[in-house]
mmCIF file of C-alpha atoms in Angstrom:
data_model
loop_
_atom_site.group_PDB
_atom_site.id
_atom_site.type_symbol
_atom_site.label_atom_id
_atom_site.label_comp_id
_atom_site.label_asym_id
_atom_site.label_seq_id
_atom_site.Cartn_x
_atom_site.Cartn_y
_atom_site.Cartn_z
ATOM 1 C CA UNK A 1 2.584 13.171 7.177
ATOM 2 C CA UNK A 2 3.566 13.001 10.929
ATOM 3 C CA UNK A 3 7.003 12.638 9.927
ATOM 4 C CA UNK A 4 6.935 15.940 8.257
ATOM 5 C CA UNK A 5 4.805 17.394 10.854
ATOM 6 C CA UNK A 6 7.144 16.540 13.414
ATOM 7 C CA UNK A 7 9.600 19.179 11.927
ATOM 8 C CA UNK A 8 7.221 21.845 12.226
ATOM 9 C CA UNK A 9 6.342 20.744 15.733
ATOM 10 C CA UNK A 10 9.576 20.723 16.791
ATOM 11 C CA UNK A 11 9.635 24.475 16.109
ATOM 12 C CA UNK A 12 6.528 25.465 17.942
ATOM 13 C CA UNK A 13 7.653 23.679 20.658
ATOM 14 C CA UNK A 14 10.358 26.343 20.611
ATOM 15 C CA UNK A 15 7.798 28.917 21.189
ATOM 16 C CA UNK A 16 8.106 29.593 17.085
ATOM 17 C CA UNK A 17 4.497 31.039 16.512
ATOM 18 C CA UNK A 18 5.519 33.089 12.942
ATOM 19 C CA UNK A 19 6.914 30.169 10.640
ATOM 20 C CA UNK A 20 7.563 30.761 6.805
ATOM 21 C CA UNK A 21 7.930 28.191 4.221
ATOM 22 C CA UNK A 22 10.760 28.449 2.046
ATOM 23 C CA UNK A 23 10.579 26.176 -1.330
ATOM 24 C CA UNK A 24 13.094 26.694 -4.354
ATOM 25 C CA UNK A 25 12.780 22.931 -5.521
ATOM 26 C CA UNK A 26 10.944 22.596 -8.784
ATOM 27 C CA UNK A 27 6.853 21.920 -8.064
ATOM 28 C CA UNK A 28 5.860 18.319 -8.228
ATOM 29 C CA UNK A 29 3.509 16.735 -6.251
ATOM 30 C CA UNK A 30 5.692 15.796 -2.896
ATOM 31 C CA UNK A 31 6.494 19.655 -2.817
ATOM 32 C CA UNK A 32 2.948 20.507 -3.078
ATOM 33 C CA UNK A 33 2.555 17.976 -0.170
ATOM 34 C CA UNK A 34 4.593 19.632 1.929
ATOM 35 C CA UNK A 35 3.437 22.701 1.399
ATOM 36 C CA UNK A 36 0.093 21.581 1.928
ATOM 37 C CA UNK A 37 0.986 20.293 5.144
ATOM 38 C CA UNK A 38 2.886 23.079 6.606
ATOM 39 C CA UNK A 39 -0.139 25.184 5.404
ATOM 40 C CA UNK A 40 -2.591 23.054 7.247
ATOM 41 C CA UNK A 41 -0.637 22.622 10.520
ATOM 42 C CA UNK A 42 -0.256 26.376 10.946
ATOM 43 C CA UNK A 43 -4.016 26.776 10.324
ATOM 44 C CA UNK A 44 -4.870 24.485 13.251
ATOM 45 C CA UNK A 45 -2.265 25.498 15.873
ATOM 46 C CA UNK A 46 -3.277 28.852 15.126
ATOM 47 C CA UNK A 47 -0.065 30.173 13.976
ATOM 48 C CA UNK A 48 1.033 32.210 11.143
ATOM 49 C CA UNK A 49 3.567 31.656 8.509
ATOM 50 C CA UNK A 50 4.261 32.921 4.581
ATOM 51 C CA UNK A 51 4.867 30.812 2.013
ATOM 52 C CA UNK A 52 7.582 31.844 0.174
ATOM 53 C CA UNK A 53 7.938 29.886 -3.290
ATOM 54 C CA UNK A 54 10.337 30.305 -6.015
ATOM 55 C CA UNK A 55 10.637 27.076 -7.829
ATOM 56 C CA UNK A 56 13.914 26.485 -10.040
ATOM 57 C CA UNK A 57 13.475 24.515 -13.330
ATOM 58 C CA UNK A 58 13.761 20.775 -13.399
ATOM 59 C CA UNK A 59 17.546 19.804 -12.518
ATOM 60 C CA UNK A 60 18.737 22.815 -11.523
ATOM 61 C CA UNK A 61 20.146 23.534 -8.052
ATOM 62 C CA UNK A 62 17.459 24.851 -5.663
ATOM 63 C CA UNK A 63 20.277 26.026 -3.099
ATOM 64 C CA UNK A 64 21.191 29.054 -5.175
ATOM 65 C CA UNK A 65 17.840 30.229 -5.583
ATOM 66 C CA UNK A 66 16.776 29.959 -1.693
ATOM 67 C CA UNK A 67 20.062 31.994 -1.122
ATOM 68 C CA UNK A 68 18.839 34.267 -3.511
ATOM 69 C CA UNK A 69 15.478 34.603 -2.287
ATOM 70 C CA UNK A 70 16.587 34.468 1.702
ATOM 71 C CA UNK A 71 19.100 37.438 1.042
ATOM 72 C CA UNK A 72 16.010 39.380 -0.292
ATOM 73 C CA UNK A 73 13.772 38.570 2.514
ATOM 74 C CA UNK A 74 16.219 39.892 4.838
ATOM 75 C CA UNK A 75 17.585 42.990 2.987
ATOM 76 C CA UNK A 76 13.929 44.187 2.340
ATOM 77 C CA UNK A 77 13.295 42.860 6.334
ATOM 78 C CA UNK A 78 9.795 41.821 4.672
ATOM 79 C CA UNK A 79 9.069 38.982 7.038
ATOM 80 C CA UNK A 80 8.121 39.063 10.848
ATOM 81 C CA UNK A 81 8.869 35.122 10.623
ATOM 82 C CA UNK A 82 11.249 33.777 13.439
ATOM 83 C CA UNK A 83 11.332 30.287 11.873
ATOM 84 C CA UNK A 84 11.495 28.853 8.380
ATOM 85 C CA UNK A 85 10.774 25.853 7.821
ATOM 86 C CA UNK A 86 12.202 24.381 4.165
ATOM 87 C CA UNK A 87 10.948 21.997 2.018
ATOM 88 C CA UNK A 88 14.046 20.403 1.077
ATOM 89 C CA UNK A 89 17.044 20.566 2.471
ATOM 90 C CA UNK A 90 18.987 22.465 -0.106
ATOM 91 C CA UNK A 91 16.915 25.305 0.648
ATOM 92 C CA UNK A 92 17.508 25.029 3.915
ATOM 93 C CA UNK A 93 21.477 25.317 3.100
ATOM 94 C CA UNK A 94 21.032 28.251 1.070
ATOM 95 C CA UNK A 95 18.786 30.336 3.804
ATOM 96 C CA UNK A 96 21.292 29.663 6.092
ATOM 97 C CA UNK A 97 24.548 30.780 3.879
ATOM 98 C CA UNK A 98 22.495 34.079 2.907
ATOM 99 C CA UNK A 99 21.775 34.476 6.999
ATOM 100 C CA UNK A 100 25.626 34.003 7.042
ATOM 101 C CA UNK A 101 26.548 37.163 4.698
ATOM 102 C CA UNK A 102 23.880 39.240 5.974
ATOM 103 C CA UNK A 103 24.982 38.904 9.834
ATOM 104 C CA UNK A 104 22.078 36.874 10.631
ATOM 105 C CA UNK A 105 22.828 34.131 13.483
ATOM 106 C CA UNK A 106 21.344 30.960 12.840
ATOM 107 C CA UNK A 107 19.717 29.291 15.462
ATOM 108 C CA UNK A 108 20.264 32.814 17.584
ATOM 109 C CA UNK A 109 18.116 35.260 16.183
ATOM 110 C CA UNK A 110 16.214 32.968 13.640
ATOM 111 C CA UNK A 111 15.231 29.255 13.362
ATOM 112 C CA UNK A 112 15.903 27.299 10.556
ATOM 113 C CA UNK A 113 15.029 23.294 9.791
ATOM 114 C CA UNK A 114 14.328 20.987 7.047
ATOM 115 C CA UNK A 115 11.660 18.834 6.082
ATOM 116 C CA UNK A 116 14.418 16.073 4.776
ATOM 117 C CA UNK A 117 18.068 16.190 5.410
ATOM 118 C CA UNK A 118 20.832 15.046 2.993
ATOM 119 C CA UNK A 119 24.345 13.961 4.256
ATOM 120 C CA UNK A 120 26.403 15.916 5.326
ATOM 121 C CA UNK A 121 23.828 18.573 6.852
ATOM 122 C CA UNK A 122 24.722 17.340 10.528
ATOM 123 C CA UNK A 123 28.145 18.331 9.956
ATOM 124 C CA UNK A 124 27.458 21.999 8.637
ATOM 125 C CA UNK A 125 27.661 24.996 10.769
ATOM 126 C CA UNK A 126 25.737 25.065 11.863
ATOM 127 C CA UNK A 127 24.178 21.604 12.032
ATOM 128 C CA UNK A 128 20.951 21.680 10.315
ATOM 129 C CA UNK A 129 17.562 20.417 12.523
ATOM 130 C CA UNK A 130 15.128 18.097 10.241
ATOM 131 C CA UNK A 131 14.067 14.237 9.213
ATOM 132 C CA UNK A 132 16.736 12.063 9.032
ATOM 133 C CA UNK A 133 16.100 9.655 5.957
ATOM 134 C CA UNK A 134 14.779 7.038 7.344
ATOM 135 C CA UNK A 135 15.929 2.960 6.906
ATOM 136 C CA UNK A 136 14.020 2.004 3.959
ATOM 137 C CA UNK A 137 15.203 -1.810 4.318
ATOM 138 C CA UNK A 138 12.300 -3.049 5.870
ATOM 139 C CA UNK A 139 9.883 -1.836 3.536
ATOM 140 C CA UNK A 140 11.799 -2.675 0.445
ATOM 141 C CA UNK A 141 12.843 -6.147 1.496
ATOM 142 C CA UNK A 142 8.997 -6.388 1.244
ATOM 143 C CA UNK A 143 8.452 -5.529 -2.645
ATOM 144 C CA UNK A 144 11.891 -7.601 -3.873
ATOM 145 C CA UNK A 145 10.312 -10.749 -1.580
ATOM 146 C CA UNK A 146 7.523 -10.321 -4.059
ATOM 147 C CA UNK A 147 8.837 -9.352 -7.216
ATOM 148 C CA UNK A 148 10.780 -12.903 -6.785
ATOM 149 C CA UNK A 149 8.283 -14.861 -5.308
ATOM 150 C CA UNK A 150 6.126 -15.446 -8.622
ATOM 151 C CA UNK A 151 2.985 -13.924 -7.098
ATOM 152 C CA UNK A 152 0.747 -12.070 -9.818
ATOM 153 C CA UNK A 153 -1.163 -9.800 -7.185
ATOM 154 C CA UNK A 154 0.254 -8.323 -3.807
ATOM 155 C CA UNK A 155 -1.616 -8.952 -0.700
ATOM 156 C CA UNK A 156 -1.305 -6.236 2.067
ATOM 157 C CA UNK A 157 -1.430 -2.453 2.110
ATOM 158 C CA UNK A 158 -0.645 -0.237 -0.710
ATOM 159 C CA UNK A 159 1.375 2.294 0.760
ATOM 160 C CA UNK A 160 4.607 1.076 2.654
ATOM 161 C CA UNK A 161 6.356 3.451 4.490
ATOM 162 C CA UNK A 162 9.106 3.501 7.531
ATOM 163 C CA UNK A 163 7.321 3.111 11.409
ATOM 164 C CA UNK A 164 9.233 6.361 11.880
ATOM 165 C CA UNK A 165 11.814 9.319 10.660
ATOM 166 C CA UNK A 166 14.287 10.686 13.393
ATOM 167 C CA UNK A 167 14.245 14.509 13.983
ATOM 168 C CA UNK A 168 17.874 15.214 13.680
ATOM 169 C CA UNK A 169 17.753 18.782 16.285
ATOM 170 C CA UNK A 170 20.843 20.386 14.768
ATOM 171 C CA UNK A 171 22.137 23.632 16.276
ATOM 172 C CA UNK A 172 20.242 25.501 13.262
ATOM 173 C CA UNK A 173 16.707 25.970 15.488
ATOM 174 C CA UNK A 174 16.635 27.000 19.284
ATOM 175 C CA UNK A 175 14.117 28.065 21.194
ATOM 176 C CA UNK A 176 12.670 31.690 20.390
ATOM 177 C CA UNK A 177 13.828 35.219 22.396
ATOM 178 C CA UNK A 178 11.101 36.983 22.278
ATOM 179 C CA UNK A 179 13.147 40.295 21.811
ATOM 180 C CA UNK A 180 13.973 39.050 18.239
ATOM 181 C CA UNK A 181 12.714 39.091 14.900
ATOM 182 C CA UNK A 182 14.330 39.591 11.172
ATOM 183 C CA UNK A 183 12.077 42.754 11.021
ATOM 184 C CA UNK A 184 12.898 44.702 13.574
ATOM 185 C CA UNK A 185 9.148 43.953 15.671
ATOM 186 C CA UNK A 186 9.271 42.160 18.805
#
């Protein structure tokens, strides 16, 4: 969870106070953790933020549909967000390529990171801010040491997770002007 609400941080550290959610990847129950913890971090900073949520079927491309659904938020100018946050990283790809067409400068006049990042997102442009994937080797080397040591039951926690993820800060966030916002209200 702190991994993920690092992201977020990051962007109210950037004086982001209006911070929308953007999900296109198919509901399942890490999605609906995320969401549940962007929800709940706004709540007790006392910001504000939309959830906007238009999941695409099981193996189908999320990046098309956030494209889709970012080119209608800003045609229709029907959020007073100056940050998205997205749950995956193809949705961050296709909010930025639909700020792209519409004229929209990423990282200028709106803020844009990702809860996860897939290669090659630090080599877009622009550079995409969110959690690197963390090194897994640790924790893994830790279940195949006991699928081949012959023990029936596993001693130690349950969950096993990375000490840390890396907030990759691409050029995709910066820190808020207050004269902007996708809706035309300061």
């Amino acid at each position: 969870e702190s991994c993920i609400e690092h992201v977020i941080e990051h962007l109210w550290e950037l004086g982001h106070r209006h911070i929308d959610c953007i999900n296109t990847q198919n509901r399942n129950p890490e999605i609906d953790r995320r969401i549940d913890l962007w929800d709940r971090w706004m709540v007790q900073a006392g910001g504000s933020g939309k959830l906007h949520d238009d999941p695409t079927p099981v193996f189908t491309d999320p990046t098309a549909v956030a494209y889709r659904l970012m080119s209608r938020l800003l045609e229709g100018r029907t959020t007073k967000a100056t940050a998205f946050v997205a749950t995956t990283c193809p949705a961050a790809i296709g909010s930025i390529r639909a700020c792209y067409e519409q004229g929209v400068a990423v990282g200028d006049e709106v803020s844009i990171a990702a809860m996860n990042l897939e290669p090659p997102a630090e080599y877009f442009c622009p550079s995409i801010t969110g959690l690197q994937t963390p090194d897994l080797t640790p924790s893994l080397n830790r279940c195949f040491d006991w699928f081949t040591s012959g023990k029936k039951s596993w001693t130690g926690p349950l969950l096993l997770e990375p000490d840390y993820s890396t907030l990759f800060e691409g050029e995709s966030t910066a820190r808020r002007k207050p004269t902007r916002s996708l809706n035309g209200v300061s």
